[in-house]
PDB file of C-alpha atoms in Angstrom:
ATOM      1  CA  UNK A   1      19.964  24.069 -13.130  1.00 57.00           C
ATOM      2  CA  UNK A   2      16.511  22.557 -12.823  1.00 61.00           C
ATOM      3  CA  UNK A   3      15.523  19.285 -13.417  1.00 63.00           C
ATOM      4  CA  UNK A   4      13.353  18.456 -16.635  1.00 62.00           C
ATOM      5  CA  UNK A   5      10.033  17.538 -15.904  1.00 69.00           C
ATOM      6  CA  UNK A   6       8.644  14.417 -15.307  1.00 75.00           C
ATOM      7  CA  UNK A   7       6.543  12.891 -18.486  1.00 73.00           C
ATOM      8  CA  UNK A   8       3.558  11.311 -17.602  1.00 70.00           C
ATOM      9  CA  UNK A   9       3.575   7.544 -18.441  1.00 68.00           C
ATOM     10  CA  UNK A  10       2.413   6.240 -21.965  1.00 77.00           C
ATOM     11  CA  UNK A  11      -1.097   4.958 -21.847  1.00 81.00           C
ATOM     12  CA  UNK A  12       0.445   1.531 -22.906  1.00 78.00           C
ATOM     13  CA  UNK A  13       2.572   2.003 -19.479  1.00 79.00           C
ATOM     14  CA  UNK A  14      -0.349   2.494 -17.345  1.00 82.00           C
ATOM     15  CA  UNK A  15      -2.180  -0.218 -19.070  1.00 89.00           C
ATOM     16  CA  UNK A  16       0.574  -2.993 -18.268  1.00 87.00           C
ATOM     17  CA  UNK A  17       0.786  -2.255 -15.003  1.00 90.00           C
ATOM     18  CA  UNK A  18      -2.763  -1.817 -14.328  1.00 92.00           C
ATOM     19  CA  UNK A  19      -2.973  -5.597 -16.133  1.00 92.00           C
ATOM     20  CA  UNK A  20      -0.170  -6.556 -13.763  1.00 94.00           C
ATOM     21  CA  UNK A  21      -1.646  -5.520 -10.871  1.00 94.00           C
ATOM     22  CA  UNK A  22      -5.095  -7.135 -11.743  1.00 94.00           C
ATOM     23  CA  UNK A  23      -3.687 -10.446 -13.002  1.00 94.00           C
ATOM     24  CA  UNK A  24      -1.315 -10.513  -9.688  1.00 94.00           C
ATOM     25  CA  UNK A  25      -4.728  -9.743  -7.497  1.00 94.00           C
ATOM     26  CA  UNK A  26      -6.628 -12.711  -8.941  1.00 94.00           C
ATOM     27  CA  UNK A  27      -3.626 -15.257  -9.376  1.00 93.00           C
ATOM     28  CA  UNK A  28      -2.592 -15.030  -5.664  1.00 93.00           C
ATOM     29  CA  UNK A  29      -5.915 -15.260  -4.045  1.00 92.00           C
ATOM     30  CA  UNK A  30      -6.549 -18.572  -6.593  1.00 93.00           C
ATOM     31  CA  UNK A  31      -3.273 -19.616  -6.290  1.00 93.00           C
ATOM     32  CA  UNK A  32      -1.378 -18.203  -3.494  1.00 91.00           C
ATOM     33  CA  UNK A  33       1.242 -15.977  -2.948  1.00 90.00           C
ATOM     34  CA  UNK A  34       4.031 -17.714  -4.027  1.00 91.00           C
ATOM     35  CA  UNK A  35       3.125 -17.674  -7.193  1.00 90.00           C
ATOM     36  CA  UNK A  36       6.337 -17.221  -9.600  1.00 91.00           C
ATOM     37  CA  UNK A  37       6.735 -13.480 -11.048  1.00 90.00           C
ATOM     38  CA  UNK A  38       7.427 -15.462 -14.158  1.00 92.00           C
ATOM     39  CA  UNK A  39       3.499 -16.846 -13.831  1.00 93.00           C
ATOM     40  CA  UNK A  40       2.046 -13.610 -12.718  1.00 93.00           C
ATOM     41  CA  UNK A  41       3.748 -11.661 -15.917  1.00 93.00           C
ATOM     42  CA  UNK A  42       2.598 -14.378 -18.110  1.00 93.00           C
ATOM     43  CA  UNK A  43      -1.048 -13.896 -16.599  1.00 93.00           C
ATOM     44  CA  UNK A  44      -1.125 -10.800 -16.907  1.00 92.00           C
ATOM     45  CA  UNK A  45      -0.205 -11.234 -20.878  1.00 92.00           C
ATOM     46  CA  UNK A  46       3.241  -9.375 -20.777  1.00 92.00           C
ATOM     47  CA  UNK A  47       6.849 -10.641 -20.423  1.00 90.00           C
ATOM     48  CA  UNK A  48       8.992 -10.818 -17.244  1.00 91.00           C
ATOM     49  CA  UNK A  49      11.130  -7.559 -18.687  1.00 92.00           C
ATOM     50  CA  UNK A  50       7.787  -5.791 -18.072  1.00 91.00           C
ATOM     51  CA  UNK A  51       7.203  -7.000 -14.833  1.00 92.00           C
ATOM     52  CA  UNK A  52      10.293  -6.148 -13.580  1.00 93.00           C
ATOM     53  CA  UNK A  53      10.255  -2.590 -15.324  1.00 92.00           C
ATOM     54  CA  UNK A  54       6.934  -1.615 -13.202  1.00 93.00           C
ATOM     55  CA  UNK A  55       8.027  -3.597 -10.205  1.00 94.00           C
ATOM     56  CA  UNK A  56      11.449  -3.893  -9.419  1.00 94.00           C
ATOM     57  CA  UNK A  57      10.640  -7.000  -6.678  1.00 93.00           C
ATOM     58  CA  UNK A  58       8.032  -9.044  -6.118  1.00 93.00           C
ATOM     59  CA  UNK A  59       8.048  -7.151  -2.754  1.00 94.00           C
ATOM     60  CA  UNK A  60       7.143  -3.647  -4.976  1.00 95.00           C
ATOM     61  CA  UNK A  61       4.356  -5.973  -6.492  1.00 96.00           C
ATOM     62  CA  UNK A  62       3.177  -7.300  -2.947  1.00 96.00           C
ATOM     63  CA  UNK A  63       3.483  -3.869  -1.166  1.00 95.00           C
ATOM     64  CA  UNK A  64       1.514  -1.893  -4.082  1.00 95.00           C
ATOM     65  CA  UNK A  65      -1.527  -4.656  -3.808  1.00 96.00           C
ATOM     66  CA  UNK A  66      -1.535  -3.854  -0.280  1.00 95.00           C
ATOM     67  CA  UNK A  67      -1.695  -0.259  -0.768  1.00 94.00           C
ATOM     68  CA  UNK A  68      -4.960  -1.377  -3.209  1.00 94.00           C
ATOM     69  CA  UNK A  69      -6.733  -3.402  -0.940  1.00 92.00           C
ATOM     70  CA  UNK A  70      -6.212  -0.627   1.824  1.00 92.00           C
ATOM     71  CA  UNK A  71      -8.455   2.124  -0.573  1.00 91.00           C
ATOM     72  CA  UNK A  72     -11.937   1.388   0.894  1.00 88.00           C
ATOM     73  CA  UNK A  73     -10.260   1.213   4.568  1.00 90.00           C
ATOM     74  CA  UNK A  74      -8.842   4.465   3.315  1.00 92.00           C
ATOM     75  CA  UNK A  75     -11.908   6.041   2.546  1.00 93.00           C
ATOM     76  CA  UNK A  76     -13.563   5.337   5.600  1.00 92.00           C
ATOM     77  CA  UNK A  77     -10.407   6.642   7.505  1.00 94.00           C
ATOM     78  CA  UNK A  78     -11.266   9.882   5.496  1.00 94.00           C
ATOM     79  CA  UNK A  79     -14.475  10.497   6.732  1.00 95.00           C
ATOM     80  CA  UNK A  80     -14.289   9.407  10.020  1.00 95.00           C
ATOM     81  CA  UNK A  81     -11.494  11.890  10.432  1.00 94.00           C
ATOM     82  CA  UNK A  82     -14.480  14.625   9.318  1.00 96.00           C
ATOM     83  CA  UNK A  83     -16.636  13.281  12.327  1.00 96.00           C
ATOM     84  CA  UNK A  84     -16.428  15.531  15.491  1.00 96.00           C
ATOM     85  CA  UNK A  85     -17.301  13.394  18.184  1.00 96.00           C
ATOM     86  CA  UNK A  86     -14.373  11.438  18.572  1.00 96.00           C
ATOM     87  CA  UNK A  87     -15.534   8.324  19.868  1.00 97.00           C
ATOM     88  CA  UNK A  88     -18.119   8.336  17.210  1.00 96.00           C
ATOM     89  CA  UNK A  89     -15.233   8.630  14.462  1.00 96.00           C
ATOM     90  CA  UNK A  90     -13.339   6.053  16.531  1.00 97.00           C
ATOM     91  CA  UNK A  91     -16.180   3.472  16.248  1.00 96.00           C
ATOM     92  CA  UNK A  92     -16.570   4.233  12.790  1.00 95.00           C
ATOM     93  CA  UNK A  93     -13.235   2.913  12.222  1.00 95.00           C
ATOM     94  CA  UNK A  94     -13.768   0.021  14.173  1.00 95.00           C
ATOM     95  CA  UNK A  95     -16.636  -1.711  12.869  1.00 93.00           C
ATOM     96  CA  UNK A  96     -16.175  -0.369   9.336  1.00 90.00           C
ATOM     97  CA  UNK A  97     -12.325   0.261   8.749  1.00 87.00           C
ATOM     98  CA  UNK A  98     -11.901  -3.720   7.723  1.00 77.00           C
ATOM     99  CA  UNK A  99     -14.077  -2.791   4.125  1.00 71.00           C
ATOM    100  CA  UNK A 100     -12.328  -5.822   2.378  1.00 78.00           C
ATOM    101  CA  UNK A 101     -14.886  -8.894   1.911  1.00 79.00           C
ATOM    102  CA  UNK A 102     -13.739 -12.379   2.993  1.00 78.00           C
ATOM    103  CA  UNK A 103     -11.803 -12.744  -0.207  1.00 86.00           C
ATOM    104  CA  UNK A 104     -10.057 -10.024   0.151  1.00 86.00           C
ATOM    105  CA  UNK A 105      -8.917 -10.006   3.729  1.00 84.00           C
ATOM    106  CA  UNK A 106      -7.883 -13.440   2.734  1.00 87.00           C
ATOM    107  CA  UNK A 107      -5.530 -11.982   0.169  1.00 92.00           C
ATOM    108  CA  UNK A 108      -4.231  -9.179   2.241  1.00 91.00           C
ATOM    109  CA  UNK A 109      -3.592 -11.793   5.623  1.00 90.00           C
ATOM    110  CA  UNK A 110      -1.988 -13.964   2.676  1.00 93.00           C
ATOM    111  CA  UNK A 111       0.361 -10.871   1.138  1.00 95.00           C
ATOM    112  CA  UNK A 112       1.269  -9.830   4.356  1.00 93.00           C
ATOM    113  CA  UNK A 113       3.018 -13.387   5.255  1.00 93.00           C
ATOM    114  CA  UNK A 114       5.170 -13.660   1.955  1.00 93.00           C
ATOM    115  CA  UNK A 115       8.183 -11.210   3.639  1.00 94.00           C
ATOM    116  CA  UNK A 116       9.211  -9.119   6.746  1.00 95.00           C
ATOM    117  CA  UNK A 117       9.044  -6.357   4.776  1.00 95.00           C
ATOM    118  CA  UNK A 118       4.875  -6.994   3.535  1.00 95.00           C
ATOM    119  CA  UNK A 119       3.924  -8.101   7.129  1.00 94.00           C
ATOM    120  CA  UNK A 120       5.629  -4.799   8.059  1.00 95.00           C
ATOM    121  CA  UNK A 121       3.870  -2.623   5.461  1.00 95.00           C
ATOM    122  CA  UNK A 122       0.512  -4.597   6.331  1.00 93.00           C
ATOM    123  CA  UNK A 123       0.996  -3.593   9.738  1.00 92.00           C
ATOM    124  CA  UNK A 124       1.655   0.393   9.297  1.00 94.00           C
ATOM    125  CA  UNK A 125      -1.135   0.481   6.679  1.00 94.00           C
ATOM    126  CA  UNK A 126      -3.571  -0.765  10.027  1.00 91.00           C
ATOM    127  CA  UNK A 127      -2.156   1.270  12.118  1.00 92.00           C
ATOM    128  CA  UNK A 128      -2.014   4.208   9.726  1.00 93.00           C
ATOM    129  CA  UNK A 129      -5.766   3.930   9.203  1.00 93.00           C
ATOM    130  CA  UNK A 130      -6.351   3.328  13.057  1.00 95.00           C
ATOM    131  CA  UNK A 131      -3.774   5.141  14.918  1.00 96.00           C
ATOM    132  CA  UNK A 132      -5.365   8.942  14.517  1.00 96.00           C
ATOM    133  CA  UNK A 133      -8.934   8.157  15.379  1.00 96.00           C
ATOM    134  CA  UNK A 134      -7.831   6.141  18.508  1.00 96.00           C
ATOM    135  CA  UNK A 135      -5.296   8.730  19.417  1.00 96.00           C
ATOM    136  CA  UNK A 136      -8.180  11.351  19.282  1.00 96.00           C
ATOM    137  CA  UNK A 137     -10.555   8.960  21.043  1.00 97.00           C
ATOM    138  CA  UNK A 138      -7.904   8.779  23.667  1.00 96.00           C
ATOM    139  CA  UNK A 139      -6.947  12.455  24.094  1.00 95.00           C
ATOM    140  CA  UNK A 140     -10.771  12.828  24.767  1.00 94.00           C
ATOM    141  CA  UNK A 141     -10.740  10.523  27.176  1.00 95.00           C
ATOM    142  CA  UNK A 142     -13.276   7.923  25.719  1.00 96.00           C
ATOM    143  CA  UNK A 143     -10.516   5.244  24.683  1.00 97.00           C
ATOM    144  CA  UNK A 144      -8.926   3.177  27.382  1.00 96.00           C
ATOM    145  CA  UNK A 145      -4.953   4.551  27.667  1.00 95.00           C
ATOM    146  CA  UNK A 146      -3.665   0.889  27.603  1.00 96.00           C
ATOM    147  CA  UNK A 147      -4.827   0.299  24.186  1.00 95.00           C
ATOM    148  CA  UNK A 148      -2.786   0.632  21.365  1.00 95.00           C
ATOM    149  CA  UNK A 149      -3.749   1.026  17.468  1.00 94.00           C
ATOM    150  CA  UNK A 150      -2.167  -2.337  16.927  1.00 92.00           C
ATOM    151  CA  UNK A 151      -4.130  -3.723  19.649  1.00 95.00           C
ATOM    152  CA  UNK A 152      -7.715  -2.610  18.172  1.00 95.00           C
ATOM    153  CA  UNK A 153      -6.499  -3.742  14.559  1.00 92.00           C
ATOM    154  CA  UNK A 154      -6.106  -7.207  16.076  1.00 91.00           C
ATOM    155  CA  UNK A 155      -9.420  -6.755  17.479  1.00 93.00           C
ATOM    156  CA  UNK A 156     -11.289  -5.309  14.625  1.00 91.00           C
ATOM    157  CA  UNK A 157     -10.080  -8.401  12.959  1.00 86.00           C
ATOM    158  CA  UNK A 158     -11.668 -10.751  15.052  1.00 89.00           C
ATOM    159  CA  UNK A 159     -14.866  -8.959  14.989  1.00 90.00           C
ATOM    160  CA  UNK A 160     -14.664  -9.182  11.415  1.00 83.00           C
ATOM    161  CA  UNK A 161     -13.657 -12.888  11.345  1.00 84.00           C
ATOM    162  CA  UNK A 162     -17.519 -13.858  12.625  1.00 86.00           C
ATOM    163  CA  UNK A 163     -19.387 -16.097  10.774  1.00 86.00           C
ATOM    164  CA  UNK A 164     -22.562 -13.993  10.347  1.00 88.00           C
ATOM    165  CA  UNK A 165     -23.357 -10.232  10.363  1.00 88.00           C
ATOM    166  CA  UNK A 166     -25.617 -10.683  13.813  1.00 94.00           C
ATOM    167  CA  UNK A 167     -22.339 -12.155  15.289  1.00 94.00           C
ATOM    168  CA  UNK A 168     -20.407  -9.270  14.074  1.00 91.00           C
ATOM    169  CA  UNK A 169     -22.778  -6.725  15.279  1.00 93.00           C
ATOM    170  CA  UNK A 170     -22.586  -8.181  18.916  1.00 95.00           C
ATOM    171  CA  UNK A 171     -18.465  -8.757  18.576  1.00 95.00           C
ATOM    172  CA  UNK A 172     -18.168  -5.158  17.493  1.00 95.00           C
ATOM    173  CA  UNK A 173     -20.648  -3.931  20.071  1.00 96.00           C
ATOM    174  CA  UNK A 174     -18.524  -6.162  22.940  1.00 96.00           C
ATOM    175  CA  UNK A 175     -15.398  -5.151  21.973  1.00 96.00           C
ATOM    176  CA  UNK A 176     -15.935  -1.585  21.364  1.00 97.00           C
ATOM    177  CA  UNK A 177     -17.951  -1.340  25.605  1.00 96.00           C
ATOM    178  CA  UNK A 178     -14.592  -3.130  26.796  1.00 96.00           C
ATOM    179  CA  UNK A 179     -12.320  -0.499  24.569  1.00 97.00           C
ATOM    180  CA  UNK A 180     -14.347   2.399  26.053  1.00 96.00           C
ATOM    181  CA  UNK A 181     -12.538   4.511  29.321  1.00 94.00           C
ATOM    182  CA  UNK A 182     -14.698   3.832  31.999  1.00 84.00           C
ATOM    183  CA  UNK A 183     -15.473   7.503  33.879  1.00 61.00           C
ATOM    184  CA  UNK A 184     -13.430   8.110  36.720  1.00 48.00           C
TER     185      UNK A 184
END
């Protein structure tokens, strides 16, 4: 017996939880996270049965604007991964793989403290994004072997975090000579 197959979702469907999604996006950062599902639905112009039809938990809601805020990082995951020097496709990941603007790092620092389960998900998007370039750059011996994915996402971070691009420039440049294996 084989199953039936899968319809694809009415365009009304998609629509709602596209507005869901936006709405949600915009509320929190103005608002904050803890910002009722009841608000968020009403935001986003539908009822609470539709909310909860899309997203089960505000947890589903939280994890899938996670997974949207991660595209651009994403991206440049992709092509670093098509870069054959490794340390090259390492350090493209560093000083580019945080592609959210302030606002949006905001958000996703924000999402990731409303549950263990979002910090958790926040934390294996980074080091899903991270972990094969530094692994590579490591294997090749141009990434120090004490240094974890979870340890350069904390430091790509604070690169990120200064307050103008010269300042990141120099951060990234500083941190990535420290991260580098020094030749035996």
């Amino acid at each position: 017996m084989t199953a039936a197959p899968q319809r694809a979702p009415r365009k009304d469907q998609v629509r709602n939880r596209r507005r869901l999604l936006d709405a949600a996006r915009r509320a929190f950062a103005e608002q904050g996270p803890d910002l009722s599902i009841e608000a968020v639905a009403r935001a986003a112009g539908v009822g609470a049965t539709t909310f909860y039809r899309h997203f089960p938990t505000k947890d589903d809601l939280v994890g899938q604007l996670l997974e949207d805020l991660a595209g651009d990082a994403r991206q440049v995951a992709e092509e670093a991964a098509a870069v054959p020097d490794d340390w090259e496709a390492f350090r493209a990941v560093f000083i580019r793989g945080c592609a959210l603007d302030d606002e949006g790092l905001r958000l996703f620092d924000a999402l990731c403290k409303t549950s263990a389960h979002a910090a958790g998900q926040g934390q294996a998007i980074a080091t899903s994004l991270i972990a094969p370039v530094a692994d590579r750059a490591r294997s090749g011996g141009r990434l120090r072997q004490d240094v974890t994915a979870e340890d350069v996402a904390a430091l790509m971070r604070m690169a990120g975090s200064a307050s103008t691009p010269r300042q990141r420039e120099i951060a990234h440049e500083v941190m990535l000579a420290g991260l580098r294996a020094t030749a035996a």
